[in-house]
Amino acid sequence: MNLRTNLAGVVLENPVMNASGTFSRESAEYTDVNKMGAVVTKGVSLEPWSGNPPPRIAETHGGMLNAVGLQNPGVEYFLREELPFWKKFHTKIIVNIVGKTPEEYMAVAERLRDADVDMLELNISCPNIKEGGIAIGTCAKQTERVTSAVKNAAKQPLIVKLSPNVTDIVEIAKAAEAGGADALSLINTLLGMRIDVKTRRPLLGNIFGGLSGPAIKPVALRMVYQVCGAVKIPVIGMGGVSNATDALEFLMAGASAVAVGSANFTNPRAIDSIIKELAAFCVDEVRGAARI
Amino acid sequence: MKTVNEGIILRNELLTNNPAPIYDMYILAPKMFENAGPVRPGQFVMLYTGKGEMLLPRPISICEAFSDETVRLVYQVAGQGTEYFSSLEEDARIGINGPLGNGFAVEGQDSPPAENRVHFLIGGGIGVPPLLSLAKEIHLRGEKAVAVLGFRDEPILIEDFKEYCDAVHIATDSGKHGFRGNAVQLLNNILNEQAYLYACGPRPLLKSLCEWADERGLPLQISMEERMACGIGACVGCSVKIKSDYVAYKRVCADGPVFFGNEVVF
Ligand SMILES: Cc1cc2nc3c(=O)[nH]c(=O)nc-3n(C[C@H](O)[C@H](O)[C@H](O)COP(=O)(O)OP(=O)(O)OC[C@H]3O[C@@H](n4cnc5c(N)ncnc54)[C@H](O)[C@@H]3O)c2cc1C
Ligand SMILES: Cc1cc2nc3c(=O)[nH]c(=O)nc-3n(C[C@H](O)[C@H](O)[C@H](O)COP(=O)(O)O)c2cc1C
Ligand code: FES
């Protein structure tokens, strides 16, 4: 069955990839990376980032909060140690890039110009860092400005990843499109918190964290539906995708591809089974279709 | 490809209710062992609830592993996930993945066994179970293992430790059994020789032990605990602060759970 997907000129074998920050080199021991439409890296910054103090994870009913704060060893380490690992697989590579200032984002995109990667994903939607991230992605003007600056610095097609923590997602989506984005991805996590009633303290070291998982799927789907109706560039839908039916909902809402995030934690083989189920669904759709 | 395997509960018995219900569970999971190498002491498994409201797997240390098909886990009821595990009866199925993490490295394991080498195993509360398989390994090497175990009130697994240890010392906060105080205070009273130290237990205990061992220049390995999402190294959620001027955190699940005492920042 042909699940091939064209994403801003980049051809994926199928429309399923991981969501940034939920899939590492270790995950490749569980999921067949060769079968993935693309692999998306964790946020990569110019310099190494240490991230937030623990605890960074809290479970919620049907979802989870994380406040990792984009811990990562930086772009030089990425190029030296991590990229060669992903290059061993036959899949497309999307690098999620992060920064505290527009200049930092640009510098990472610049550094990746000569790297053998297929797309960049501009993360202006992380709720767990104080500067950059969501501070940019919640403002239409800044979204357009940073998108266009990074687009100019980048060689590869640019995906802009949107935050759901806004009043009007369509306005931000249009701003990214106007800034020159080649594609959009949404949603990043919803800002939330938990309190431990025994200690009477916030459960997360960072107090607030990003909510993900099945609990956010209806919100994500609504936003993907709205954005797909308002922009011409392709959209990658994500937020709570944990099985093929979830993926189909996003595709039916207009998404060109879907990303699987927290479901990788509940089932480290989630992506494998979603791709298999999708292919089976497509076969079932057509089998006997001509027999009225 | 590695995967989450289906385990079958062989036994799930209450050990004590004090300070909270603690269960002794045996899971048959031969498939899990097929993919993995031999289990090392200090490694852990992830248990999957399979319930939509509890999406994250729960990390539990391997207390013992038998003939490459059964793991023994000793866990305390601490919330809804462990509460659910405690409700599972014989023959029930459960998702299990492991063994995960690095585990303890028995000091001198790459050189021939030395009869006079002494290993001290220091445990506090629900940190005691993973030390049992370490005691077993040291015993099988023909070296000396001494256990120093602290509890609130009710000791657990003492008979099991006696099987593999040359001595088992007990401390309780209440003084109901053995020494009155914690495991580090007790250790301070009994250890006056060169020894290798391994520990698992509550953070304050590990912290004071690290300081104690540091002052005496004794090598110490500690097993750390942190909240986890994936357990396999994918989410960078389970961070422990380490002495480094590069990235200041390591992952408990993939880089640990065992760290050197002088590596961790408390
Ligand atoms: C490497 C490692 C080994 C462990 N070994 C054992 C063991 O052998 N026996 C034992 O009784 N306990 C052990 N624990 C602690 C055990 O994982 C928690 O008690 C358990 O996850 C609590 O789950 P819950 O659903 O009952 O609690 P809830 O509070 O309902 O859990 C909510 C979330 O918080 C997490 N969580 C809560 N408390 C802890 C904690 N103390 N540590 C890590 N995550 C926590 C849960 O995993 C879950 O994701 C270990 C923890 C780690 C990290
Ligand atoms: C632990 C964790 C780490 C994440 N790290 C990143 C990141 O580095 N960059 C990014 O753009 N999004 C990151 N995200 C957001 C996810 O990529 C995704 O947008 C979000 O989790 C919603 O999808 P889900 O419900 O399928 O998890 C992270 C999410 C989680 C749970
Ligand atoms: S729990 Fe996900 S990296 Fe350790």
XYZ file of C-alpha atoms and ligand atoms in Angstrom, chain A residues 59 194, chain B residues 44 54 56-62 74-83 126 129-130 223-228 252 257, ligand 1:
85
model
C 1.546 11.974 35.331
C 0.158 19.732 39.468
C 15.147 -2.307 37.110
C -2.182 5.765 34.005
C 3.323 5.998 32.285
C 5.060 2.772 33.208
C 6.338 2.401 36.810
C 10.006 1.676 37.528
C 10.638 -1.137 40.038
C 14.054 -2.581 40.887
C 14.805 -6.207 40.304
C 9.431 -6.050 46.092
C 7.370 -2.877 46.002
C 5.610 -0.552 48.343
C 2.128 0.794 47.660
C 2.805 4.483 47.070
C -0.018 5.608 44.776
C -2.499 4.445 42.198
C -0.110 2.416 40.034
C 1.382 0.341 42.831
C -2.107 0.059 44.339
C 12.150 0.243 50.080
C 15.293 -5.040 47.793
C 17.738 -4.360 44.907
C 21.281 3.829 43.189
C 19.224 6.960 42.517
C 15.500 7.447 42.034
C 13.715 10.004 39.895
C 10.325 10.370 38.246
C 10.319 8.739 34.855
C 18.702 7.891 35.929
C 20.323 4.262 38.207
C 15.077 3.107 39.305
C 13.928 3.019 40.292
C 13.739 1.844 40.999
C 12.681 1.726 41.902
N 12.539 0.551 42.577
C 11.516 0.402 43.444
C 11.332 -0.832 44.149
O 12.101 -1.802 43.976
N 10.286 -0.925 45.009
C 9.425 0.123 45.208
O 8.497 -0.022 45.981
N 9.578 1.288 44.559
C 10.596 1.457 43.679
N 10.743 2.662 43.019
C 9.744 3.729 43.260
C 8.498 3.436 42.428
O 8.815 3.613 41.053
C 7.344 4.406 42.782
O 6.979 4.193 44.109
C 6.149 4.165 41.886
O 6.431 4.569 40.575
C 4.926 4.903 42.391
O 3.896 4.714 41.477
P 2.368 4.922 41.903
O 1.554 4.848 40.687
O 1.994 3.971 42.966
O 2.366 6.368 42.542
P 1.737 7.707 41.922
O 2.135 8.796 42.823
O 0.289 7.517 41.640
O 2.536 7.825 40.578
C 2.401 8.922 39.715
C 3.643 9.032 38.870
O 4.765 9.411 39.657
C 5.781 8.439 39.585
N 6.372 8.267 40.924
C 5.753 8.429 42.109
N 6.616 8.208 43.125
C 7.804 7.903 42.561
C 9.085 7.588 43.079
N 9.332 7.504 44.386
N 10.083 7.335 42.219
C 9.874 7.388 40.885
N 8.669 7.688 40.344
C 7.653 7.935 41.165
C 5.104 7.188 39.089
O 5.996 6.327 38.413
C 4.064 7.754 38.175
O 4.610 8.107 36.931
C 11.791 2.814 42.113
C 11.985 3.986 41.395
C 13.043 4.106 40.500
C 13.220 5.378 39.749
